[in-house]
Coordinates of C-alpha atoms (C1' of nucleotides) in Angstrom, one line a residue:
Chain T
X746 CA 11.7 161.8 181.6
X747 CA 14.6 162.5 179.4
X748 CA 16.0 159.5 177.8
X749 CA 19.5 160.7 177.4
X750 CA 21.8 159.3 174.2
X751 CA 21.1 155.9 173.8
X752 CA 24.1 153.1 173.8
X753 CA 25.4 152.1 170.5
X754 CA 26.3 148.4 170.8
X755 CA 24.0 145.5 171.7
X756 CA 25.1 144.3 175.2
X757 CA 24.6 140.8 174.0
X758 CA 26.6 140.9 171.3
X759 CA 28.7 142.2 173.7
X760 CA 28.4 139.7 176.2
X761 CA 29.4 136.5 173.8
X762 CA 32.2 138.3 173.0
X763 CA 33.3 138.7 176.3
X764 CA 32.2 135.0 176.9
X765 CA 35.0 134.3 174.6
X766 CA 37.5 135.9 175.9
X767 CA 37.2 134.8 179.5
X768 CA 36.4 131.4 178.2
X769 CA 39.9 131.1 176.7
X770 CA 41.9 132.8 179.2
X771 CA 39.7 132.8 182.3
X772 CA 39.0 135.7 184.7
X773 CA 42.6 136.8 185.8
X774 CA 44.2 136.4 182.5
X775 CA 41.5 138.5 180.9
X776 CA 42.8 141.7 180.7
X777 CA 40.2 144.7 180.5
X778 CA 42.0 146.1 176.7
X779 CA 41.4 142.6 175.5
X780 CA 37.7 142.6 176.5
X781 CA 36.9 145.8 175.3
X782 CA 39.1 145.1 172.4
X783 CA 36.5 142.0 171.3
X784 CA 33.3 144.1 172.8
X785 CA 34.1 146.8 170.1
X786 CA 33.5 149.1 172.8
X787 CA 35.7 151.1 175.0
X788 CA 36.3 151.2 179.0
X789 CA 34.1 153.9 180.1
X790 CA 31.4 151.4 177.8
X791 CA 32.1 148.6 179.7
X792 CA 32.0 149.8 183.0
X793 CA 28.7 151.9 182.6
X794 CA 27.0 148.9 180.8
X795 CA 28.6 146.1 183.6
X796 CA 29.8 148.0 186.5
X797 CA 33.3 146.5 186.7
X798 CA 35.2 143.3 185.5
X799 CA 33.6 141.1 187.8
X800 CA 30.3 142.0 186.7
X801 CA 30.9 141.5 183.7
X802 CA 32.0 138.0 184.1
X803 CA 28.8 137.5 186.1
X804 CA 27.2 138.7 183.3
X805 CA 28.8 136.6 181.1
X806 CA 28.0 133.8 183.3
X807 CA 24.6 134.4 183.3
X808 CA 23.8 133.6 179.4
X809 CA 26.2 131.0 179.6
X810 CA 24.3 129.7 182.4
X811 CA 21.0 130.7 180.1
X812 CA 22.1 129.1 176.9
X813 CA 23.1 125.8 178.9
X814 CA 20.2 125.4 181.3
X815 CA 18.0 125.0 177.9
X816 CA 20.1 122.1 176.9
X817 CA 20.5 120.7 180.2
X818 CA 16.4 120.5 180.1
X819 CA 17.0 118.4 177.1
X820 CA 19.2 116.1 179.1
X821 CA 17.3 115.0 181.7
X822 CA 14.7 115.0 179.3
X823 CA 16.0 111.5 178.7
X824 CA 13.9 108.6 179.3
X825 CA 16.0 106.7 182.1
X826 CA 19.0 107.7 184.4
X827 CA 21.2 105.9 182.3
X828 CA 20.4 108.0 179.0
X829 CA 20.2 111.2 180.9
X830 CA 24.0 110.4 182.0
X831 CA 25.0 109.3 178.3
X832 CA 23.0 112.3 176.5
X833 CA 24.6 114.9 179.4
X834 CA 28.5 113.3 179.0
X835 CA 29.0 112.7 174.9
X836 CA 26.8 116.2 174.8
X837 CA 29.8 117.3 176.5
X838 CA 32.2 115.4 174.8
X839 CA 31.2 117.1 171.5
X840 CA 30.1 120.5 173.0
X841 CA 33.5 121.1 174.6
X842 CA 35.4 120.3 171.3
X843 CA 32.9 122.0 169.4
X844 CA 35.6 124.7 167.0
X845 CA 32.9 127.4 167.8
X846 CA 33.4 128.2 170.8
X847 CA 36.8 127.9 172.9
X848 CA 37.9 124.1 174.3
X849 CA 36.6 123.4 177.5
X850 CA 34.0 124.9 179.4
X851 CA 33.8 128.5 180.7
X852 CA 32.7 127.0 184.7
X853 CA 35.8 125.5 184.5
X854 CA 38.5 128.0 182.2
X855 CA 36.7 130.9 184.2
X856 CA 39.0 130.5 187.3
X857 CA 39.4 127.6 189.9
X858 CA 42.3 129.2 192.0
X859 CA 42.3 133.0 191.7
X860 CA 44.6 135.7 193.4
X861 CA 43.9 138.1 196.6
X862 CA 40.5 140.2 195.9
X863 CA 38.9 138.0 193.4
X864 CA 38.8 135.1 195.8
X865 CA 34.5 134.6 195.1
X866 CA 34.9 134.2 191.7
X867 CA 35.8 130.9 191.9
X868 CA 33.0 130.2 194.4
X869 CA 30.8 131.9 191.5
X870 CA 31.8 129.2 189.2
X871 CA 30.8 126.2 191.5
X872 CA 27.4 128.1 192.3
X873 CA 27.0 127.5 188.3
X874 CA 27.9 124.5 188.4
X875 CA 26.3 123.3 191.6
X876 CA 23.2 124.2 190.0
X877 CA 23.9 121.5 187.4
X878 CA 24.3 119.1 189.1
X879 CA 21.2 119.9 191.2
X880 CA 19.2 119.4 188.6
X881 CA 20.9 116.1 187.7
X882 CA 19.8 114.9 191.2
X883 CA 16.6 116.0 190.9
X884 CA 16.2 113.9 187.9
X885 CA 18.2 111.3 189.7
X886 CA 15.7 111.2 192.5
X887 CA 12.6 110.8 190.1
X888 CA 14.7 108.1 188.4
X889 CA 14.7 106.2 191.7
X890 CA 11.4 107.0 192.5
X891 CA 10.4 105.4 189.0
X892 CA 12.1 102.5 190.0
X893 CA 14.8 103.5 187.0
X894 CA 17.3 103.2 188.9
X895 CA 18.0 100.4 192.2
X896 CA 16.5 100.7 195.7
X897 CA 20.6 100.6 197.1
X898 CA 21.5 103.7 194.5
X899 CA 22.3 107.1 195.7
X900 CA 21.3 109.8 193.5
X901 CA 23.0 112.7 195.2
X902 CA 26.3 109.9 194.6
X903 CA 25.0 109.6 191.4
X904 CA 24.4 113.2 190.2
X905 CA 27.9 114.0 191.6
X906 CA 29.5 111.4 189.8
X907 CA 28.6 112.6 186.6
X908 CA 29.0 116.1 187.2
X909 CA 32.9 115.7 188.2
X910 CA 33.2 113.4 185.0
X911 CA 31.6 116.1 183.2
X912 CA 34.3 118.9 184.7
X913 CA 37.2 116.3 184.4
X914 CA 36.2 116.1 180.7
X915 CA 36.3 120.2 180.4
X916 CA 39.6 120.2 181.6
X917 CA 41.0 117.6 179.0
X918 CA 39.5 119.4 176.2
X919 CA 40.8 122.9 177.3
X920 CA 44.5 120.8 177.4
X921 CA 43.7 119.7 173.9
X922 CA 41.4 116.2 173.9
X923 CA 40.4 115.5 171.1
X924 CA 36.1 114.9 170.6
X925 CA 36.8 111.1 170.2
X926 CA 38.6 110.6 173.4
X927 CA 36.7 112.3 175.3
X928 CA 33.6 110.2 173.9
X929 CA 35.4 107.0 175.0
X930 CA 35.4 109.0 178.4
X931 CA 31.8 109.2 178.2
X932 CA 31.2 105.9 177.4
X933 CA 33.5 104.4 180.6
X934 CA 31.1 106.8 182.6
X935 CA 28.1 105.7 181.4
X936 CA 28.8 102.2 183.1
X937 CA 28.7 103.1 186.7
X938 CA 25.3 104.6 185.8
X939 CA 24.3 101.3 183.8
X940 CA 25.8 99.3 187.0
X941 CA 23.0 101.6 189.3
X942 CA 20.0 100.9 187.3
X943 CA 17.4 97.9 186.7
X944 CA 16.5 97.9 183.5
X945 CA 20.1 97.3 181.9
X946 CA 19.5 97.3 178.1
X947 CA 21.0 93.9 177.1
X948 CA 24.2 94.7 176.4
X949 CA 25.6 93.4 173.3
Chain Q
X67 CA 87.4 127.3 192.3
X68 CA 85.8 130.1 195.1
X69 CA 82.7 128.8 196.3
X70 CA 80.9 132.5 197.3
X71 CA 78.6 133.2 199.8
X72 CA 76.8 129.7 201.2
X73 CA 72.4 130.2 200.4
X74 CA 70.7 130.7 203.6
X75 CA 67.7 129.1 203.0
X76 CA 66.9 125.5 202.0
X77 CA 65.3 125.3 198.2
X78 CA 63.4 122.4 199.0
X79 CA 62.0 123.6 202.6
X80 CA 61.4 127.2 200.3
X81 CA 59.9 125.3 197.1
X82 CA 57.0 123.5 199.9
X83 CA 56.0 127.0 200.7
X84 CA 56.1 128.2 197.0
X85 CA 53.9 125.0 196.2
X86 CA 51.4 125.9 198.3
X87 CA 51.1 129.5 197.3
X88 CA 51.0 128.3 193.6
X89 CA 48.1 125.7 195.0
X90 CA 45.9 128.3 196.7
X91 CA 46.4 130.8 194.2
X92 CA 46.8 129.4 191.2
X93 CA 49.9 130.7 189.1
X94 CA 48.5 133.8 187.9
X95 CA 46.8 134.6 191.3
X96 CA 50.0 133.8 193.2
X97 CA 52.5 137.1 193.3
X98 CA 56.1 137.2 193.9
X99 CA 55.1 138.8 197.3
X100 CA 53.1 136.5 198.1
X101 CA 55.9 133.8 196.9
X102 CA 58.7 135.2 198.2
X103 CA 56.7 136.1 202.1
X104 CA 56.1 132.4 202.2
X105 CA 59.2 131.5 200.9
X106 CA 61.1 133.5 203.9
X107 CA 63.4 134.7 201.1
X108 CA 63.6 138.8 199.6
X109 CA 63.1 138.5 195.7
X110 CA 66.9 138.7 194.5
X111 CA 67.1 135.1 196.0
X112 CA 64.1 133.7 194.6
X113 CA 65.3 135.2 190.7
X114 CA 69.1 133.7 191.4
X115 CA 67.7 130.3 192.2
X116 CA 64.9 129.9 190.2
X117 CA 65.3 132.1 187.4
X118 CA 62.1 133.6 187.4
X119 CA 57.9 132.9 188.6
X120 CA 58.0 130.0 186.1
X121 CA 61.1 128.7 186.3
X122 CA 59.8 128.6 190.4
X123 CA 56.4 126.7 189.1
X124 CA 58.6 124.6 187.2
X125 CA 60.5 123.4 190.2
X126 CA 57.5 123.5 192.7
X127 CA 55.8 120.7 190.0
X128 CA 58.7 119.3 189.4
X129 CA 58.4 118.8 193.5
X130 CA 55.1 118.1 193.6
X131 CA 55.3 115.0 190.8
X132 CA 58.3 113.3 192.7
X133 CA 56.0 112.9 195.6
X134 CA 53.2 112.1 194.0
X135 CA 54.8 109.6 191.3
X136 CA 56.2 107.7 194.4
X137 CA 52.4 107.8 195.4
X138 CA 51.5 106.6 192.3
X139 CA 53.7 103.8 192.2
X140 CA 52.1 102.0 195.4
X141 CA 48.1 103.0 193.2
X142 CA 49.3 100.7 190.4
X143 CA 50.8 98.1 192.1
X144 CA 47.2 96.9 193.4
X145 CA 46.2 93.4 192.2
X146 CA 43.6 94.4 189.5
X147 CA 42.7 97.2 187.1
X148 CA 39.4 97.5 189.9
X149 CA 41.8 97.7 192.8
X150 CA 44.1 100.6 191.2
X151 CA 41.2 102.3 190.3
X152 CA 39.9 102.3 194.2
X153 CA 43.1 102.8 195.2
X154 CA 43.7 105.7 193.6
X155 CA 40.5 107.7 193.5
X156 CA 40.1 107.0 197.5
X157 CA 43.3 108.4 197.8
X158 CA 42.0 111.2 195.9
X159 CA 39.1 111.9 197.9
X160 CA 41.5 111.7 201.2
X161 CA 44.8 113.8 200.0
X162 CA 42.2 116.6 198.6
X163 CA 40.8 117.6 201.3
X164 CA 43.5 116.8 203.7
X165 CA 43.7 120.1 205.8
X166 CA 47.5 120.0 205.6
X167 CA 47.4 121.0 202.0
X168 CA 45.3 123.6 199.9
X169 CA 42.2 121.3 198.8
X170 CA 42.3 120.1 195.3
X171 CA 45.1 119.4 193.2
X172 CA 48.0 121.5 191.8
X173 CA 47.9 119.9 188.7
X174 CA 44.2 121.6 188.5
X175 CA 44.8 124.7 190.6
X176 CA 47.8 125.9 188.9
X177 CA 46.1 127.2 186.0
X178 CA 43.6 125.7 183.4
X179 CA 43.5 128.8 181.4
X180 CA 46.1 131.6 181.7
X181 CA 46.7 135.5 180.3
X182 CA 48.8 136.5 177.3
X183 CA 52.5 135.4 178.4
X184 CA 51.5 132.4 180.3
X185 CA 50.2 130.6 177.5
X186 CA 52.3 127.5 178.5
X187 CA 52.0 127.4 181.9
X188 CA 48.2 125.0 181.2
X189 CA 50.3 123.4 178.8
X190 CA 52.5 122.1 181.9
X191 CA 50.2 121.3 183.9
X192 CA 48.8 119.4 181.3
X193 CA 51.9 117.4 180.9
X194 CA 52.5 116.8 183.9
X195 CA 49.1 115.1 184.3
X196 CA 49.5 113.3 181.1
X197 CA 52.3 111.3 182.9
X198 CA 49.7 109.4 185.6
X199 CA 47.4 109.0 182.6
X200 CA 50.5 107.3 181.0
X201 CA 51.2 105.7 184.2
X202 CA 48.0 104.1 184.6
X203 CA 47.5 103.1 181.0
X204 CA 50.6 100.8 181.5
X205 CA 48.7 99.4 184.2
X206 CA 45.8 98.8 182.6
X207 CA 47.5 97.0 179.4
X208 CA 49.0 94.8 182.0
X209 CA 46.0 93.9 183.2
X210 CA 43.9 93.4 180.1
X211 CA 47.3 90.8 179.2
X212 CA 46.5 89.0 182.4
X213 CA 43.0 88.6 181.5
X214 CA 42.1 90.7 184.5
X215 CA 40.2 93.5 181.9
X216 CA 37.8 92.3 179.5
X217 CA 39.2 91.2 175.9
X218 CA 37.1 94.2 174.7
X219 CA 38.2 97.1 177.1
X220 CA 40.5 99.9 175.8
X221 CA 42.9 100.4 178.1
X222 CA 43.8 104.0 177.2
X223 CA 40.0 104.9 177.2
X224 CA 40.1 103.2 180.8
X225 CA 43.1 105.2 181.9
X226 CA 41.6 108.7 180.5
X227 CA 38.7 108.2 182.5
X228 CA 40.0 107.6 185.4
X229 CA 42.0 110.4 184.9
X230 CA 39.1 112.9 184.5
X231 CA 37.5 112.1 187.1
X232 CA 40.4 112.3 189.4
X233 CA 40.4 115.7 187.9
X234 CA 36.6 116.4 188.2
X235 CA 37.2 115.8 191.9
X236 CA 39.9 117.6 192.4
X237 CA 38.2 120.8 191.2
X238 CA 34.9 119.9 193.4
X239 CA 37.5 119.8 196.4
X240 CA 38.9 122.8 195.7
X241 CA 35.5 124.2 195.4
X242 CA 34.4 123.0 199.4
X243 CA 33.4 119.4 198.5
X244 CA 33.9 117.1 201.9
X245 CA 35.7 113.8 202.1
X246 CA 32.7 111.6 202.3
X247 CA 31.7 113.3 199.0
X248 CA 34.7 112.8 197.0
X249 CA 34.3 109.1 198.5
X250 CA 31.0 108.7 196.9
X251 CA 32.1 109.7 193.6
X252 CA 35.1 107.7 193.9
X253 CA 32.4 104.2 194.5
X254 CA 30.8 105.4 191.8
X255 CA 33.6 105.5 189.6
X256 CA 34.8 102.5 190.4
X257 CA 32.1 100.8 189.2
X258 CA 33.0 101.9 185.9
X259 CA 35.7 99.7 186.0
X260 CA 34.0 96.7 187.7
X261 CA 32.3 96.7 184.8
X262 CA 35.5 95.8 182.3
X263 CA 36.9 93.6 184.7
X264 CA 36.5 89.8 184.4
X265 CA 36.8 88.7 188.1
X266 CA 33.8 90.4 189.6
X267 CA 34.3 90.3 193.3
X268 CA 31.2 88.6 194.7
X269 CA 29.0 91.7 195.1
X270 CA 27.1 91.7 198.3
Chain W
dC584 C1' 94.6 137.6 205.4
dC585 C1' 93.6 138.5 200.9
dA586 C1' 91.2 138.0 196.2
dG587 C1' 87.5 136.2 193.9
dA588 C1' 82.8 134.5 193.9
dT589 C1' 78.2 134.1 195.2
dA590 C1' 74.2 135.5 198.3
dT591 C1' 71.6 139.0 200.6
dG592 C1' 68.7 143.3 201.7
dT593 C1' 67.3 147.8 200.2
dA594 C1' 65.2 150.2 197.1
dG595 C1' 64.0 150.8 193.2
dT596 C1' 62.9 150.0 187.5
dG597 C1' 59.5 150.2 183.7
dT598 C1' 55.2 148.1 182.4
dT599 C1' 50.7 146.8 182.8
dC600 C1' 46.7 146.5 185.4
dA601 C1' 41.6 147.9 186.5
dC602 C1' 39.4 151.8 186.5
dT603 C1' 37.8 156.9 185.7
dA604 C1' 37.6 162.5 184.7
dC605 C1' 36.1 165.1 181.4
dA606 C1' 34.5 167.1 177.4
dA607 C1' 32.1 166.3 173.2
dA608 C1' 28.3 163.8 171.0
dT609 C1' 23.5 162.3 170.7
dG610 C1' 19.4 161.4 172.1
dT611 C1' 14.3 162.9 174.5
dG612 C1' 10.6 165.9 176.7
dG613 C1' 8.7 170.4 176.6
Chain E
dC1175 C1' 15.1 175.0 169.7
dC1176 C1' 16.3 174.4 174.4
dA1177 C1' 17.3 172.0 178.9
dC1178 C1' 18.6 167.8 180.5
dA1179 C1' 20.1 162.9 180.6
dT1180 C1' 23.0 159.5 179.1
dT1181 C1' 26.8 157.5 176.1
dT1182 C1' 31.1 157.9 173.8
dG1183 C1' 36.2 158.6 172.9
dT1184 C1' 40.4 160.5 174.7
dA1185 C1' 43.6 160.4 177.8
dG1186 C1' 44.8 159.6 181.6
dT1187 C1' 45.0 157.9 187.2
dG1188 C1' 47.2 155.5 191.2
dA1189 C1' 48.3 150.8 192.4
dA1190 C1' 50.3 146.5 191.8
dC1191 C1' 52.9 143.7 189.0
dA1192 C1' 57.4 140.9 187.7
dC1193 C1' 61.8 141.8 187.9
dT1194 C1' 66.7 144.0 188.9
dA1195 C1' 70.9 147.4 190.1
dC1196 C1' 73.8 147.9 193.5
dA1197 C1' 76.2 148.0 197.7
dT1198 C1' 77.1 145.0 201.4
dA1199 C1' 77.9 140.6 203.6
dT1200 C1' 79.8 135.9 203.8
dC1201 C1' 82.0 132.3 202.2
dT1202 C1' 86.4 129.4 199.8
dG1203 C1' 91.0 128.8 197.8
dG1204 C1' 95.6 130.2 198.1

DNA sequence: CCAGATATGTAGTGTTCACTACAAATGTGG
DNA sequence: CCACATTTGTAGTGAACACTACATATCTGG
């Protein structure tokens, strides 16, 4: 078979550039010049390589989703419920203000209200983050199981809990929280996980 | 002085519908179609009275805080920092998904990351929701003075936490979340602040 | 009843949007 | 070196956007 001319740009490359740019201006305010602007690639690129704008952003979404699902292994990772909720929130707290990447995070800045015909991608971005918090249940589950956490606690509750904390403390950072307050945020939150659990590490 | 022609519509009946566009849409998503359809009005009217789309966000939020800063004012007048808390994420959990309004929050929905030329428009929002942070920080001195919070509690940490997670569930709202969900995040949360208070209420 | 002032409805304005036709360029298989 | 497949850059496409010119309608003050 004939291979035809092959593409000139790495789509990954690519794709963390176009991360960025939704990431700071989410999915509407995006405009197509400005993506292909930071792809280094032009329209017809773009549209052969993602299909359109929206598939794109899923792309996008995808090795965000990729690159954060690695960490979030590391999270619950963590030996009790308790750390797995203080390594997941002050992660956050210094991921979100971390100057690499734009404030916030990109489940969040991608869109939570959008207008007439891009109505799923907000339901895209809670699909992401649903599967977050999924896995923090999950882990929640074992906790209890483990006898981590008490007989009365509710890790669905739980696992919910920390993933609206977590998306509270995107939306700070993207309005300009600094990484210390948003660390005293984590800390707060950590204490409803402390007042589910057994073992509660004698507190100072 | 010649009074002109008397408005034919009521701004305030107009500015509801506009509020609600601007909740479901957000304020990139919402068009001046969209705007001025719900409004009743033809687009000349909406421009003379409100300037222009942000000028009309301006006034919809401006709408939207007097109500809920009257709101507010019954949250902090609860006995301790613990009640306030419980008062106000419950309320949370019930005015977000109350069926009469667009779920979530306009504070949230409006915009947490806009295009080129709407740069400030997050920056509002952001404001506006600084106020209840403010609001509830107040409270929350108060209540460390009266011994109610624990000598060692930050106040303003307390109050920013609170904040996001009223924010984290105002997103998970707008994304489908039930009542009885926001609810269980709410209990959770509030065990945060249990856990500065002094006066424990005799847990069952 | 008239003059000045403001509101309204119709019908646009220019701009920007996501997206694409098309021809030239660049590769592979025979 | 040739036929074919795919990518690339140029230069647009129609549609939708926020916003407005203008003539008409409706008021008040005198």
């Amino acid at each position: 078979m004939r291979m035809g001319r092959p593409r000139e740009f790495d789509a990954e490359t690519a794709l963390d550039q176009a991360m960025e740019v939704f990431w700071r201006h989410g999915y509407e305010g995006a405009t197509i010049a400005q993506l292909t602007e930071a792809m280094g690639i032009n329209p017809p690129s773009l549209y052969a390589c993602f299909g359109n704008k929206e598939g794109l952003l899923k792309a996008a979404l995808d090795r965000y989703t990729k690159l954060r699902g690695a960490w979030m292994d590391e999270v619950v990772a963590a030996r009790t419920a308790r750390d797995v909720a203080e390594r997941m929130l002050m992660g956050i707290a210094d991921k979100q203000t971390d100057p690499a990447n734009p404030p916030g995070c990109l489940l969040v800045q991608g869109g939570i209200a959008c207008g007439t015909g891009s109505e799923n991608v907000p339901f895209e971005l809670a699909a992401r983050r649903a599967q977050n918090e999924d896995q923090l249940r999950d882990r929640f589950v074992r906790a209890k199981a483990e006898g981590d956490l008490k007989s009365t606690s509710d890790p669905a509750a739980l696992a919910r809990y920390v993933s609206a904390v977590a998306v509270g403390m995107g939306v700070m950072a993207s309005s300009g929280a600094d990484r210390e307050a948003l660390r005293q945020v984590a800390d707060v939150a950590v204490q409803a996980v402390e007042a589910q659990s057994t073992e509660v590490p004698a507190a100072s």
